[in-house]
Amino acid sequence: MTVETLRVTIIGAGGSDPPPGYNGPSILVDDGGSRLLLDCGEGCVQQLRRLGYQPCDIDAVYVTHAHIDHWSGVFPLMVSRIAEGCRSLTVYAHPEVARSLGAMREMAPSKIRLEIVEVGGGFRAGRMEVRLAPVSHTVPAYAAGVYLGGSLRLVYTGDTALTEELVESLSALGEPQLLAADATLPTGKEDVARETGHMTVTQALELRERLGAKLLIPVHLTPISLRQLLGYRRLPPGVVIPVDGVSIVV
Ligand SMILES: [Zn+2]
Ligand SMILES: [Zn+2]
């Protein structure tokens, strides 16, 4: 019996104010046959190429919410696909997010079609099943749970504050092997985090405990939250400080 694995690659671990050398938010999930991007922020296409992927290798993109740092890479991804001969790009999004992406469809060069597929509870991508769960942000936003062979391999929170509703919503997805969680702010800035719909490093660690995730990758990093992570003498086991391009097989 072969055990199915999912390769999770951090394309961009930065947020809207990424630390130097980090791209905007984007995670690539690859089941060996299909490749899906969870968000596609700034620098997304360049990072994919750096890793040896071609723009046409991407089967679809899911956009977690309407804030532009999570989809500013979609237009370059679309344009870069033309030269390689693909004729369309599929983007999954909830209706309220799809509305913001709609303008891009008109801007799309004539040689490529942007297919925006509105989703509700989830969708399938190759052998992966993606279930979506609402989170606590300043606009409607969703986390993505990626299942392979019926088991939950990854939960990506997108942008979210730590609330009881969030824990409840994500717990319903199950216990993930890997949690990629918003860690925009350093510990001590919990009030700013609450106001702006984000988490601090400590809150990302707490969420991991509460969900029972084996591994944690803090994402949506800023220079100040990355500085805190790099300053830890000893991080709890299973916490990975990302550099863009790092892959974890779960
Ligand atoms: Zn963001
Ligand atoms: Zn946001």
mmCIF file of C-alpha atoms and ligand atoms in Angstrom:
data_model
loop_
_atom_site.group_PDB
_atom_site.id
_atom_site.type_symbol
_atom_site.label_atom_id
_atom_site.label_comp_id
_atom_site.label_asym_id
_atom_site.label_seq_id
_atom_site.Cartn_x
_atom_site.Cartn_y
_atom_site.Cartn_z
ATOM 1 C CA MET A 1 0.000 0.000 0.000
ATOM 2 C CA THR A 2 1.366 3.403 -0.911
ATOM 3 C CA VAL A 3 0.899 6.220 1.521
ATOM 4 C CA GLU A 4 -0.296 9.411 -0.124
ATOM 5 C CA THR A 5 1.583 12.543 0.824
ATOM 6 C CA LEU A 6 0.974 16.205 0.268
ATOM 7 C CA ARG A 7 3.823 18.606 -0.435
ATOM 8 C CA VAL A 8 3.195 21.995 1.126
ATOM 9 C CA THR A 9 5.510 24.754 -0.123
ATOM 10 C CA ILE A 10 5.613 28.224 1.329
ATOM 11 C CA ILE A 11 5.707 30.523 -1.691
ATOM 12 C CA GLY A 12 5.381 33.637 0.435
ATOM 13 C CA ALA A 13 5.420 33.818 4.235
ATOM 14 C CA GLY A 14 5.160 37.602 4.305
ATOM 15 C CA GLY A 15 2.010 39.635 4.901
ATOM 16 C CA SER A 16 1.070 43.019 3.477
ATOM 17 C CA ASP A 17 4.307 44.371 5.013
ATOM 18 C CA PRO A 18 6.664 41.432 4.363
ATOM 19 C CA PRO A 19 10.127 41.234 5.923
ATOM 20 C CA PRO A 20 12.985 41.853 3.432
ATOM 21 C CA GLY A 21 13.382 38.842 1.167
ATOM 22 C CA TYR A 22 9.857 37.533 1.764
ATOM 23 C CA ASN A 23 7.013 37.396 -0.749
ATOM 24 C CA GLY A 24 3.353 38.161 -0.105
ATOM 25 C CA PRO A 25 1.040 35.404 1.154
ATOM 26 C CA SER A 26 0.905 32.201 -0.905
ATOM 27 C CA ILE A 27 1.106 28.470 -0.216
ATOM 28 C CA LEU A 28 1.413 25.768 -2.853
ATOM 29 C CA VAL A 29 -0.146 22.366 -2.186
ATOM 30 C CA ASP A 30 0.883 19.564 -4.512
ATOM 31 C CA ASP A 31 -0.596 16.055 -4.312
ATOM 32 C CA GLY A 32 1.788 14.731 -6.949
ATOM 33 C CA GLY A 33 -0.732 15.277 -9.740
ATOM 34 C CA SER A 34 -2.526 18.529 -9.017
ATOM 35 C CA ARG A 35 -1.203 21.834 -7.799
ATOM 36 C CA LEU A 36 -3.243 24.421 -6.028
ATOM 37 C CA LEU A 37 -2.186 27.822 -4.711
ATOM 38 C CA LEU A 38 -3.790 29.049 -1.516
ATOM 39 C CA ASP A 39 -3.622 32.820 -2.069
ATOM 40 C CA CYS A 40 -1.251 34.321 -4.602
ATOM 41 C CA GLY A 41 0.343 37.508 -3.321
ATOM 42 C CA GLU A 42 3.171 39.646 -4.582
ATOM 43 C CA GLY A 43 6.180 37.738 -5.924
ATOM 44 C CA CYS A 44 4.174 34.546 -6.373
ATOM 45 C CA VAL A 45 5.170 33.812 -10.005
ATOM 46 C CA GLN A 46 8.856 34.619 -9.495
ATOM 47 C CA GLN A 47 9.018 32.317 -6.460
ATOM 48 C CA LEU A 48 7.284 29.492 -8.346
ATOM 49 C CA ARG A 49 9.863 29.815 -11.146
ATOM 50 C CA ARG A 50 12.716 29.902 -8.630
ATOM 51 C CA LEU A 51 11.475 26.546 -7.371
ATOM 52 C CA GLY A 52 11.345 25.050 -10.858
ATOM 53 C CA TYR A 53 7.592 25.332 -11.417
ATOM 54 C CA GLN A 54 6.213 26.900 -14.580
ATOM 55 C CA PRO A 55 3.115 29.127 -14.407
ATOM 56 C CA CYS A 56 1.083 26.549 -16.371
ATOM 57 C CA ASP A 57 1.876 23.897 -13.738
ATOM 58 C CA ILE A 58 -0.682 25.564 -11.454
ATOM 59 C CA ASP A 59 -4.148 24.034 -11.808
ATOM 60 C CA ALA A 60 -6.056 26.587 -9.730
ATOM 61 C CA VAL A 61 -5.829 29.316 -7.106
ATOM 62 C CA TYR A 62 -8.026 29.732 -4.025
ATOM 63 C CA VAL A 63 -8.256 33.292 -2.654
ATOM 64 C CA THR A 64 -9.071 33.465 1.067
ATOM 65 C CA HIS A 65 -10.417 37.030 1.145
ATOM 66 C CA ALA A 66 -10.660 40.289 -0.776
ATOM 67 C CA HIS A 67 -7.586 42.078 0.628
ATOM 68 C CA ILE A 68 -5.271 42.674 -2.304
ATOM 69 C CA ASP A 69 -2.089 41.395 -0.643
ATOM 70 C CA HIS A 70 -3.656 37.912 -1.030
ATOM 71 C CA TRP A 71 -4.293 38.110 -4.756
ATOM 72 C CA SER A 72 -2.000 40.746 -6.271
ATOM 73 C CA GLY A 73 -0.017 37.888 -7.840
ATOM 74 C CA VAL A 74 -3.002 36.550 -9.804
ATOM 75 C CA PHE A 75 -2.661 39.042 -12.665
ATOM 76 C CA PRO A 76 1.056 38.295 -13.245
ATOM 77 C CA LEU A 77 0.249 34.577 -13.000
ATOM 78 C CA MET A 78 -2.391 34.996 -15.681
ATOM 79 C CA VAL A 79 -0.106 36.961 -18.021
ATOM 80 C CA SER A 80 2.834 34.598 -17.524
ATOM 81 C CA ARG A 81 0.656 31.655 -18.569
ATOM 82 C CA ILE A 82 -0.038 33.148 -22.013
ATOM 83 C CA ALA A 83 3.539 32.719 -23.198
ATOM 84 C CA GLU A 84 3.370 29.079 -22.185
ATOM 85 C CA GLY A 85 0.225 28.411 -24.120
ATOM 86 C CA CYS A 86 -2.376 27.927 -21.398
ATOM 87 C CA ARG A 87 -5.639 29.594 -22.203
ATOM 88 C CA SER A 88 -7.303 29.943 -18.823
ATOM 89 C CA LEU A 89 -6.747 30.268 -15.097
ATOM 90 C CA THR A 90 -9.247 28.981 -12.552
ATOM 91 C CA VAL A 91 -9.659 30.952 -9.350
ATOM 92 C CA TYR A 92 -11.924 29.663 -6.576
ATOM 93 C CA ALA A 93 -13.409 32.239 -4.211
ATOM 94 C CA HIS A 94 -16.441 32.912 -2.071
ATOM 95 C CA PRO A 95 -19.013 35.225 -3.732
ATOM 96 C CA GLU A 96 -17.991 38.279 -1.679
ATOM 97 C CA VAL A 97 -14.337 37.736 -2.677
ATOM 98 C CA ALA A 98 -15.219 36.892 -6.273
ATOM 99 C CA ARG A 99 -16.819 40.333 -6.628
ATOM 100 C CA SER A 100 -13.459 42.001 -5.922
ATOM 101 C CA LEU A 101 -11.681 39.717 -8.381
ATOM 102 C CA GLY A 102 -14.272 40.397 -11.086
ATOM 103 C CA ALA A 103 -12.570 43.597 -12.313
ATOM 104 C CA MET A 104 -9.495 41.556 -13.161
ATOM 105 C CA ARG A 105 -11.511 39.519 -15.630
ATOM 106 C CA GLU A 106 -12.072 42.638 -17.736
ATOM 107 C CA MET A 107 -8.397 43.587 -17.494
ATOM 108 C CA ALA A 108 -7.293 40.129 -18.623
ATOM 109 C CA PRO A 109 -5.487 40.064 -21.965
ATOM 110 C CA SER A 110 -7.646 38.587 -24.738
ATOM 111 C CA LYS A 111 -5.499 35.465 -25.027
ATOM 112 C CA ILE A 112 -6.401 34.163 -21.573
ATOM 113 C CA ARG A 113 -9.639 33.616 -19.712
ATOM 114 C CA LEU A 114 -9.965 34.119 -15.985
ATOM 115 C CA GLU A 115 -12.488 31.584 -14.695
ATOM 116 C CA ILE A 116 -13.770 32.689 -11.309
ATOM 117 C CA VAL A 117 -15.579 29.804 -9.672
ATOM 118 C CA GLU A 118 -17.730 30.740 -6.682
ATOM 119 C CA VAL A 119 -17.484 28.281 -3.817
ATOM 120 C CA GLY A 120 -19.310 27.669 -0.555
ATOM 121 C CA GLY A 121 -18.171 24.918 1.798
ATOM 122 C CA GLY A 122 -15.336 23.653 -0.359
ATOM 123 C CA PHE A 123 -14.166 22.145 -3.648
ATOM 124 C CA ARG A 124 -11.982 19.368 -5.022
ATOM 125 C CA ALA A 125 -8.564 19.774 -6.649
ATOM 126 C CA GLY A 126 -7.250 16.495 -8.057
ATOM 127 C CA ARG A 127 -7.102 14.010 -5.185
ATOM 128 C CA MET A 128 -7.271 16.823 -2.631
ATOM 129 C CA GLU A 129 -10.453 17.856 -0.948
ATOM 130 C CA VAL A 130 -10.498 21.451 0.269
ATOM 131 C CA ARG A 131 -12.947 22.450 2.986
ATOM 132 C CA LEU A 132 -13.417 26.089 3.843
ATOM 133 C CA ALA A 133 -14.218 27.554 7.253
ATOM 134 C CA PRO A 134 -15.008 31.166 8.186
ATOM 135 C CA VAL A 135 -12.417 33.040 10.253
ATOM 136 C CA SER A 136 -12.446 36.342 12.197
ATOM 137 C CA HIS A 137 -11.065 39.111 9.990
ATOM 138 C CA THR A 138 -12.117 42.667 9.132
ATOM 139 C CA VAL A 139 -13.799 41.452 5.909
ATOM 140 C CA PRO A 140 -15.348 38.036 5.153
ATOM 141 C CA ALA A 141 -12.420 35.608 5.122
ATOM 142 C CA TYR A 142 -11.936 31.847 5.158
ATOM 143 C CA ALA A 143 -9.431 29.239 6.225
ATOM 144 C CA ALA A 144 -8.686 26.295 3.957
ATOM 145 C CA GLY A 145 -8.388 22.714 5.222
ATOM 146 C CA VAL A 146 -6.698 20.380 2.730
ATOM 147 C CA TYR A 147 -7.487 16.671 2.981
ATOM 148 C CA LEU A 148 -5.794 13.829 1.177
ATOM 149 C CA GLY A 149 -7.002 10.259 1.485
ATOM 150 C CA GLY A 150 -9.606 11.500 3.966
ATOM 151 C CA SER A 151 -7.095 12.910 6.469
ATOM 152 C CA LEU A 152 -6.537 16.581 7.224
ATOM 153 C CA ARG A 153 -2.989 17.455 6.190
ATOM 154 C CA LEU A 154 -3.015 21.265 6.271
ATOM 155 C CA VAL A 155 -5.030 24.100 7.696
ATOM 156 C CA TYR A 156 -4.136 27.541 6.375
ATOM 157 C CA THR A 157 -5.852 30.257 8.417
ATOM 158 C CA GLY A 158 -5.400 33.166 5.998
ATOM 159 C CA ASP A 159 -5.808 36.432 7.917
ATOM 160 C CA THR A 160 -7.615 36.070 11.223
ATOM 161 C CA ALA A 161 -7.838 37.192 14.821
ATOM 162 C CA LEU A 162 -7.862 34.593 17.599
ATOM 163 C CA THR A 163 -11.467 34.320 18.774
ATOM 164 C CA GLU A 164 -13.606 31.556 20.246
ATOM 165 C CA GLU A 165 -15.561 31.510 16.967
ATOM 166 C CA LEU A 166 -12.326 30.890 15.101
ATOM 167 C CA VAL A 167 -11.337 27.959 17.311
ATOM 168 C CA GLU A 168 -14.797 26.467 16.933
ATOM 169 C CA SER A 169 -14.805 26.942 13.164
ATOM 170 C CA LEU A 170 -11.354 25.393 12.669
ATOM 171 C CA SER A 171 -11.928 22.574 15.182
ATOM 172 C CA ALA A 172 -14.795 21.426 12.961
ATOM 173 C CA LEU A 173 -12.234 20.720 10.203
ATOM 174 C CA GLY A 174 -10.349 18.276 12.442
ATOM 175 C CA GLU A 175 -6.780 18.006 13.801
ATOM 176 C CA PRO A 176 -4.355 19.059 11.082
ATOM 177 C CA GLN A 177 -0.857 17.697 10.674
ATOM 178 C CA LEU A 178 0.344 21.171 9.722
ATOM 179 C CA LEU A 179 -1.111 24.531 10.671
ATOM 180 C CA ALA A 180 -0.016 27.605 8.708
ATOM 181 C CA ALA A 181 -1.263 30.419 10.914
ATOM 182 C CA ASP A 182 -1.380 34.209 10.761
ATOM 183 C CA ALA A 183 1.396 35.654 12.968
ATOM 184 C CA THR A 184 1.411 39.248 11.807
ATOM 185 C CA LEU A 185 2.299 40.836 15.127
ATOM 186 C CA PRO A 186 4.749 40.229 17.938
ATOM 187 C CA THR A 187 3.608 39.169 21.393
ATOM 188 C CA GLY A 188 2.331 42.138 23.401
ATOM 189 C CA LYS A 189 0.447 43.652 20.466
ATOM 190 C CA GLU A 190 -2.739 41.657 21.137
ATOM 191 C CA ASP A 191 -4.889 44.807 21.137
ATOM 192 C CA VAL A 192 -3.647 45.803 17.656
ATOM 193 C CA ALA A 193 -4.126 42.207 16.525
ATOM 194 C CA ARG A 194 -7.744 42.187 17.675
ATOM 195 C CA GLU A 195 -8.475 45.539 15.981
ATOM 196 C CA THR A 196 -6.890 44.586 12.672
ATOM 197 C CA GLY A 197 -8.107 40.976 12.583
ATOM 198 C CA HIS A 198 -4.723 39.307 12.962
ATOM 199 C CA MET A 199 -2.841 37.175 15.497
ATOM 200 C CA THR A 200 0.356 37.627 17.434
ATOM 201 C CA VAL A 201 3.095 34.994 17.538
ATOM 202 C CA THR A 202 1.867 33.788 20.951
ATOM 203 C CA GLN A 203 -1.698 33.546 19.659
ATOM 204 C CA ALA A 204 -0.546 31.456 16.669
ATOM 205 C CA LEU A 205 1.212 29.120 19.137
ATOM 206 C CA GLU A 206 -1.935 28.989 21.264
ATOM 207 C CA LEU A 207 -4.125 28.191 18.252
ATOM 208 C CA ARG A 208 -1.817 25.329 17.341
ATOM 209 C CA GLU A 209 -2.208 23.876 20.857
ATOM 210 C CA ARG A 210 -5.958 24.235 20.779
ATOM 211 C CA LEU A 211 -6.303 22.569 17.385
ATOM 212 C CA GLY A 212 -3.832 19.796 18.221
ATOM 213 C CA ALA A 213 -1.722 20.462 15.103
ATOM 214 C CA LYS A 214 1.504 18.475 14.944
ATOM 215 C CA LEU A 215 3.415 21.234 13.167
ATOM 216 C CA LEU A 216 3.084 25.010 12.985
ATOM 217 C CA ILE A 217 4.376 27.433 10.382
ATOM 218 C CA PRO A 218 3.726 31.063 11.329
ATOM 219 C CA VAL A 219 2.925 33.081 8.183
ATOM 220 C CA HIS A 220 1.769 36.570 7.103
ATOM 221 C CA LEU A 221 4.952 37.736 8.811
ATOM 222 C CA THR A 222 6.095 41.306 9.258
ATOM 223 C CA PRO A 223 9.627 42.436 10.136
ATOM 224 C CA ILE A 224 8.614 42.713 13.818
ATOM 225 C CA SER A 225 6.960 39.295 14.120
ATOM 226 C CA LEU A 226 9.837 37.604 12.269
ATOM 227 C CA ARG A 227 12.325 39.316 14.597
ATOM 228 C CA GLN A 228 10.493 37.836 17.577
ATOM 229 C CA LEU A 229 10.486 34.340 16.050
ATOM 230 C CA LEU A 230 14.203 34.503 15.247
ATOM 231 C CA GLY A 231 14.926 35.689 18.793
ATOM 232 C CA TYR A 232 13.498 32.602 20.520
ATOM 233 C CA ARG A 233 16.188 30.592 22.341
ATOM 234 C CA ARG A 234 14.001 27.501 22.067
ATOM 235 C CA LEU A 235 10.802 27.383 20.095
ATOM 236 C CA PRO A 236 8.338 24.645 21.039
ATOM 237 C CA PRO A 237 8.993 21.417 19.062
ATOM 238 C CA GLY A 238 7.292 21.310 15.678
ATOM 239 C CA VAL A 239 7.400 25.051 15.043
ATOM 240 C CA VAL A 240 9.037 25.916 11.730
ATOM 241 C CA ILE A 241 10.215 29.458 11.009
ATOM 242 C CA PRO A 242 9.648 29.745 7.281
ATOM 243 C CA VAL A 243 11.898 30.977 4.542
ATOM 244 C CA ASP A 244 10.143 31.320 1.211
ATOM 245 C CA GLY A 245 10.520 28.168 -0.840
ATOM 246 C CA VAL A 246 10.622 25.745 2.091
ATOM 247 C CA SER A 247 8.588 22.540 1.626
ATOM 248 C CA ILE A 248 7.046 20.250 4.203
ATOM 249 C CA VAL A 249 5.665 16.864 3.261
ATOM 250 C CA VAL A 250 2.629 15.858 5.322
HETATM 251 ZN ZN ZN B 1 -3.201 39.944 4.486
HETATM 252 ZN ZN ZN B 2 -6.598 40.672 5.221
#
